[in-house]
Tab-separated table of C-alpha atoms in Angstrom:
chain	number	residue	atom	x	y	z
A	27	MET	CA	24.147	33.072	-4.934
A	28	GLY	CA	20.495	32.999	-4.058
A	29	HIS	CA	19.738	32.144	-7.726
A	30	LYS	CA	22.372	29.498	-8.123
A	31	LEU	CA	20.893	28.033	-4.685
A	32	HIS	CA	17.347	28.149	-5.894
A	33	SER	CA	18.357	26.276	-9.196
A	34	ARG	CA	20.113	23.804	-7.386
A	35	ILE	CA	17.225	23.316	-5.178
A	36	GLU	CA	14.921	22.833	-8.035
A	37	THR	CA	17.224	20.272	-9.516
A	38	TRP	CA	17.129	18.280	-6.080
A	39	LYS	CA	13.414	18.441	-6.103
A	40	LYS	CA	13.005	16.973	-9.745
A	41	LEU	CA	15.279	14.256	-8.690
A	42	LEU	CA	13.286	13.401	-5.644
A	43	LEU	CA	9.886	13.368	-7.556
A	44	ASP	CA	9.779	9.761	-8.775
A	45	PHE	CA	6.622	9.499	-10.973
A	46	GLY	CA	8.348	6.689	-13.220
A	47	LYS	CA	6.692	3.462	-13.858
A	48	ARG	CA	8.832	1.383	-11.608
A	49	ASN	CA	7.544	3.418	-8.473
A	50	ARG	CA	5.005	1.272	-6.994
A	51	LEU	CA	3.058	4.070	-5.439
A	52	ILE	CA	2.178	5.231	-8.990
A	53	ASN	CA	2.554	1.699	-11.080
A	54	PHE	CA	1.315	-0.919	-8.569
A	55	LYS	CA	1.784	-4.487	-9.607
A	56	ASP	CA	0.489	-7.727	-7.851
A	57	GLY	CA	4.077	-9.330	-7.153
A	58	LYS	CA	4.649	-12.898	-6.027
A	59	ARG	CA	6.590	-11.681	-2.801
A	60	SER	CA	5.829	-7.938	-2.571
A	61	ASN	CA	2.319	-7.803	-1.490
A	62	VAL	CA	-0.510	-9.922	-0.250
A	63	LYS	CA	-4.007	-9.370	-1.671
A	64	ILE	CA	-6.814	-9.673	1.015
A	65	THR	CA	-9.735	-11.080	-0.390
A	66	SER	CA	-11.945	-11.296	2.660
A	67	PRO	CA	-13.637	-9.849	4.582
A	68	SER	CA	-14.547	-6.828	2.301
A	69	TYR	CA	-12.371	-3.523	2.477
A	70	LYS	CA	-15.168	-1.726	4.632
A	71	ILE	CA	-15.295	-4.360	7.230
A	72	LEU	CA	-11.453	-4.765	6.911
A	73	TYR	CA	-10.960	-0.939	7.631
A	74	ASP	CA	-13.335	-0.712	10.443
A	75	LEU	CA	-11.774	-3.755	11.979
A	76	ILE	CA	-7.951	-2.311	12.186
A	77	VAL	CA	-8.933	1.217	11.851
A	78	ILE	CA	-11.700	2.143	14.033
A	79	HIS	CA	-11.779	-0.915	16.434
A	80	GLU	CA	-7.908	-1.544	16.154
A	81	LYS	CA	-8.169	-5.290	16.226
A	82	GLU	CA	-5.599	-7.871	15.098
A	83	ILE	CA	-5.862	-9.596	11.618
A	84	ILE	CA	-4.751	-12.898	12.050
A	85	PHE	CA	-3.601	-14.583	8.773
A	86	PRO	CA	-4.020	-18.262	8.051
A	87	TYR	CA	-1.500	-20.768	9.445
A	88	ALA	CA	-0.598	-24.237	8.667
A	89	SER	CA	1.865	-26.141	10.985
A	90	LYS	CA	3.306	-28.911	8.987
A	91	VAL	CA	3.204	-29.286	5.160
A	92	HIS	CA	3.594	-32.887	3.549
A	93	ILE	CA	4.567	-32.994	-0.177
A	94	SER	CA	3.134	-36.099	-1.911
A	95	ASP	CA	4.977	-37.755	-4.759
A	96	ASP	CA	3.196	-35.837	-7.481
A	97	GLY	CA	3.986	-32.146	-5.690
A	98	GLU	CA	0.571	-31.718	-3.916
A	99	GLU	CA	0.687	-30.094	-0.536
A	100	SER	CA	-1.409	-31.067	2.634
A	101	TYR	CA	-1.297	-29.751	6.075
A	102	ASP	CA	-1.813	-31.160	9.342
A	103	THR	CA	-3.276	-28.202	11.203
A	104	ILE	CA	-4.558	-25.194	9.807
A	105	ILE	CA	-5.247	-21.849	11.918
A	106	GLU	CA	-7.703	-20.133	9.547
A	107	GLY	CA	-7.385	-16.824	11.016
A	108	ASN	CA	-9.816	-13.932	10.233
A	109	VAL	CA	-8.828	-12.954	6.821
A	110	GLU	CA	-8.530	-14.761	3.544
A	111	THR	CA	-5.896	-13.965	0.736
A	112	SER	CA	-5.325	-14.853	-2.868
A	113	LYS	CA	-2.311	-16.983	-1.719
A	114	THR	CA	-1.777	-20.611	-0.713
A	115	VAL	CA	-0.963	-20.933	3.147
A	116	SER	CA	2.548	-21.923	1.912
A	117	GLU	CA	2.985	-19.123	-0.278
A	118	LEU	CA	1.337	-16.697	2.111
A	119	GLN	CA	3.819	-17.499	4.868
A	120	LYS	CA	6.850	-17.075	2.808
A	121	THR	CA	5.626	-13.693	1.524
A	122	LEU	CA	4.702	-12.399	4.951
A	123	LYS	CA	8.103	-13.298	6.046
A	124	ILE	CA	9.877	-11.248	3.335
A	125	LEU	CA	7.224	-8.356	3.852
A	126	ARG	CA	8.034	-8.510	7.697
A	127	TYR	CA	11.797	-8.620	7.272
A	128	LYS	CA	11.861	-5.697	4.848
A	129	ALA	CA	9.563	-3.566	7.301
A	130	ASN	CA	11.832	-4.216	10.310
A	131	THR	CA	15.017	-3.467	8.327
A	132	SER	CA	13.513	-0.115	7.403
A	133	ILE	CA	12.648	0.631	10.795
A	134	GLU	CA	15.999	-0.375	12.360
A	135	GLU	CA	18.060	1.027	9.782
A	136	GLN	CA	16.095	4.261	8.950
A	137	GLY	CA	13.543	4.496	11.760
A	138	ILE	CA	10.847	4.568	9.013
A	139	ASN	CA	7.967	2.225	8.837
A	140	ILE	CA	7.332	0.907	4.989
A	141	LEU	CA	4.585	-1.640	5.757
A	142	TYR	CA	0.933	-0.618	4.716
A	143	LEU	CA	-2.369	-1.875	3.944
A	144	ALA	CA	-3.252	-0.313	0.580
A	145	PHE	CA	-7.048	0.505	0.328
A	146	GLY	CA	-8.295	0.919	-3.040
A	147	LEU	CA	-6.181	1.315	-6.518
A	148	LEU	CA	-7.179	4.219	-8.773
A	149	LYS	CA	-7.030	2.975	-12.240
A	150	TRP	CA	-5.960	5.725	-14.644
A	151	THR	CA	-4.402	6.504	-17.973
A	152	GLU	CA	-1.874	9.237	-19.061
A	153	ARG	CA	-4.003	9.905	-22.356
A	154	GLU	CA	-7.517	9.102	-23.310
A	155	ASP	CA	-6.627	7.208	-26.204
A	156	SER	CA	-3.870	5.166	-24.371
A	157	ASP	CA	-4.329	1.283	-23.569
A	158	GLU	CA	-1.994	1.404	-20.733
A	159	VAL	CA	-3.886	1.361	-17.375
A	160	PHE	CA	-1.956	2.517	-14.274
A	161	ALA	CA	-3.089	1.387	-10.743
A	162	SER	CA	-2.233	3.625	-8.034
A	163	PRO	CA	-2.660	2.844	-4.309
A	164	LEU	CA	-5.024	5.354	-2.730
A	165	VAL	CA	-5.562	5.109	1.212
A	166	LEU	CA	-2.509	3.916	3.083
A	167	VAL	CA	-2.833	2.672	6.420
A	168	PRO	CA	0.358	1.859	8.393
A	169	VAL	CA	0.588	-1.501	9.910
A	170	ARG	CA	2.957	-3.802	12.000
A	171	LEU	CA	3.340	-7.470	11.240
A	172	THR	CA	4.092	-9.695	14.354
A	173	ILE	CA	4.729	-13.401	15.002
A	174	GLU	CA	5.326	-14.840	18.457
A	175	SER	CA	6.912	-18.344	17.466
A	176	LEU	CA	7.458	-20.396	14.171
A	177	THR	CA	4.362	-22.259	15.176
A	178	SER	CA	2.230	-19.183	15.424
A	179	PRO	CA	0.292	-17.263	12.915
A	180	TYR	CA	1.195	-13.735	11.573
A	181	LYS	CA	-0.762	-10.892	13.126
A	182	LEU	CA	-1.202	-7.580	11.728
A	183	ILE	CA	-1.920	-4.469	13.781
A	184	ILE	CA	-2.341	-0.769	13.145
A	185	HIS	CA	0.956	1.178	13.127
A	186	ASP	CA	0.892	4.454	15.208
A	187	ASP	CA	1.971	6.671	12.076
A	188	GLU	CA	-0.927	8.591	10.474
A	189	ILE	CA	-2.897	7.211	7.623
A	190	VAL	CA	-2.190	9.084	4.490
A	191	VAL	CA	-3.584	9.284	0.807
A	192	ASN	CA	-0.558	8.236	-1.341
A	193	PRO	CA	1.319	11.582	-1.322
A	194	THR	CA	2.999	10.556	-4.588
A	195	LEU	CA	-0.102	10.177	-6.271
A	196	ILE	CA	-1.621	13.465	-4.700
A	197	HIS	CA	1.506	15.133	-6.520
A	198	LYS	CA	1.482	13.494	-9.818
A	199	LEU	CA	-2.282	14.065	-10.304
A	200	ASN	CA	-1.899	17.769	-9.183
A	201	ASN	CA	1.094	18.298	-11.499
A	202	ASP	CA	0.150	16.419	-14.414
A	203	PHE	CA	-3.506	16.685	-14.672
A	204	ALA	CA	-4.501	19.719	-12.244
A	205	ILE	CA	-6.722	17.157	-10.430
A	206	LYS	CA	-6.772	17.787	-6.670
A	207	LEU	CA	-7.579	14.833	-4.530
A	208	PRO	CA	-9.953	15.554	-1.501
A	209	GLU	CA	-8.375	15.100	2.002
A	210	PHE	CA	-8.944	12.096	3.997
A	211	ASP	CA	-9.818	12.413	7.798
A	212	SER	CA	-9.577	8.812	9.301
A	213	THR	CA	-11.157	9.815	12.307
A	214	GLN	CA	-14.413	10.850	10.749
A	215	ASP	CA	-14.544	9.736	6.780
A	216	ASN	CA	-15.985	6.258	5.989
A	217	ILE	CA	-13.677	4.852	3.423
A	218	GLU	CA	-16.471	4.167	0.860
A	219	THR	CA	-17.362	7.959	1.217
A	220	TYR	CA	-14.121	9.026	0.301
A	221	PHE	CA	-13.769	6.380	-2.579
A	222	SER	CA	-16.921	7.886	-4.029
A	223	GLN	CA	-15.619	11.489	-3.720
A	224	VAL	CA	-12.603	10.641	-5.422
A	225	GLU	CA	-14.526	8.867	-8.151
A	226	LYS	CA	-16.888	11.918	-8.740
A	227	ILE	CA	-13.725	14.005	-9.518
A	228	VAL	CA	-11.960	11.257	-11.787
A	229	ARG	CA	-15.065	10.030	-13.713
A	230	LYS	CA	-14.665	12.616	-16.539
A	231	LYS	CA	-11.440	11.274	-17.303
A	232	GLY	CA	-12.845	7.821	-17.596
A	233	TRP	CA	-10.834	6.480	-14.428
A	234	SER	CA	-12.047	4.486	-11.705
A	235	ILE	CA	-11.197	2.805	-8.316
A	236	GLU	CA	-10.768	-0.807	-7.803
A	237	ARG	CA	-11.966	-1.657	-4.476
A	238	CYS	CA	-9.397	-3.962	-3.002
A	239	VAL	CA	-6.913	-4.265	-0.033
A	240	ASN	CA	-3.051	-5.137	-0.499
A	241	LEU	CA	-0.583	-5.515	2.132
A	242	THR	CA	2.629	-4.358	0.700
A	243	ASN	CA	5.971	-2.319	1.746
A	244	LEU	CA	5.587	1.093	0.246
A	245	SER	CA	8.398	3.883	0.799
A	246	PHE	CA	7.667	7.596	0.017
A	247	LEU	CA	10.835	8.808	1.795
A	248	LYS	CA	11.867	10.747	-1.524
A	249	ILE	CA	8.177	12.705	-1.721
A	250	ASN	CA	8.837	13.481	2.372
A	251	MET	CA	12.481	15.047	1.381
A	252	TYR	CA	10.745	16.711	-1.572
A	253	LYS	CA	8.176	18.309	0.764
A	254	ASP	CA	11.094	19.313	3.246
A	255	LEU	CA	12.891	21.157	0.500
A	256	GLU	CA	9.668	22.965	-0.349
């Protein structure tokens, strides 16, 4: 019986480990409605703002949009906020609305927060001669999106879950390449110091880190279930 149960658990564990190319924790793509790339301030300043000082991030907001005959958008009032993104104000509003809805639904239905500011993307390949470069989020800071009313901007604050290094990536690198990522202590470690530590480890493989920040929904419920089975 013990052997049967053991092999069944091993089967479950393999099913739970999602290292496939459709998993955004492994193969992150800049989707139109699945993430917001924050272009300013820099990742270091942003990390200090939201993690160290626990400040609110306020997104740009436009109260009224006018569409001219040739399809050009213009705005009555723009609240500039304290960050800039790669999207127009109109696109930003639509994306933030979707991200917030999905995050709130996950909390209501499963009690799990899935909204993160992802700091850094590890750029890596499966083989040295491969042209396919994967991008995997590195440091994941849990956040909450709030909005007071339809005429208010979206605001971002840190969530009380712990800051983690992408657990699916940790497992994949260990499993497939025998690479062990260093631990990250959000109370002591500087984000750039951590990126440099990781780069030293992966440089021999020709891999690199893109220093960027993306607001996105990411779920690693399966990897947590995997750890429970272990």
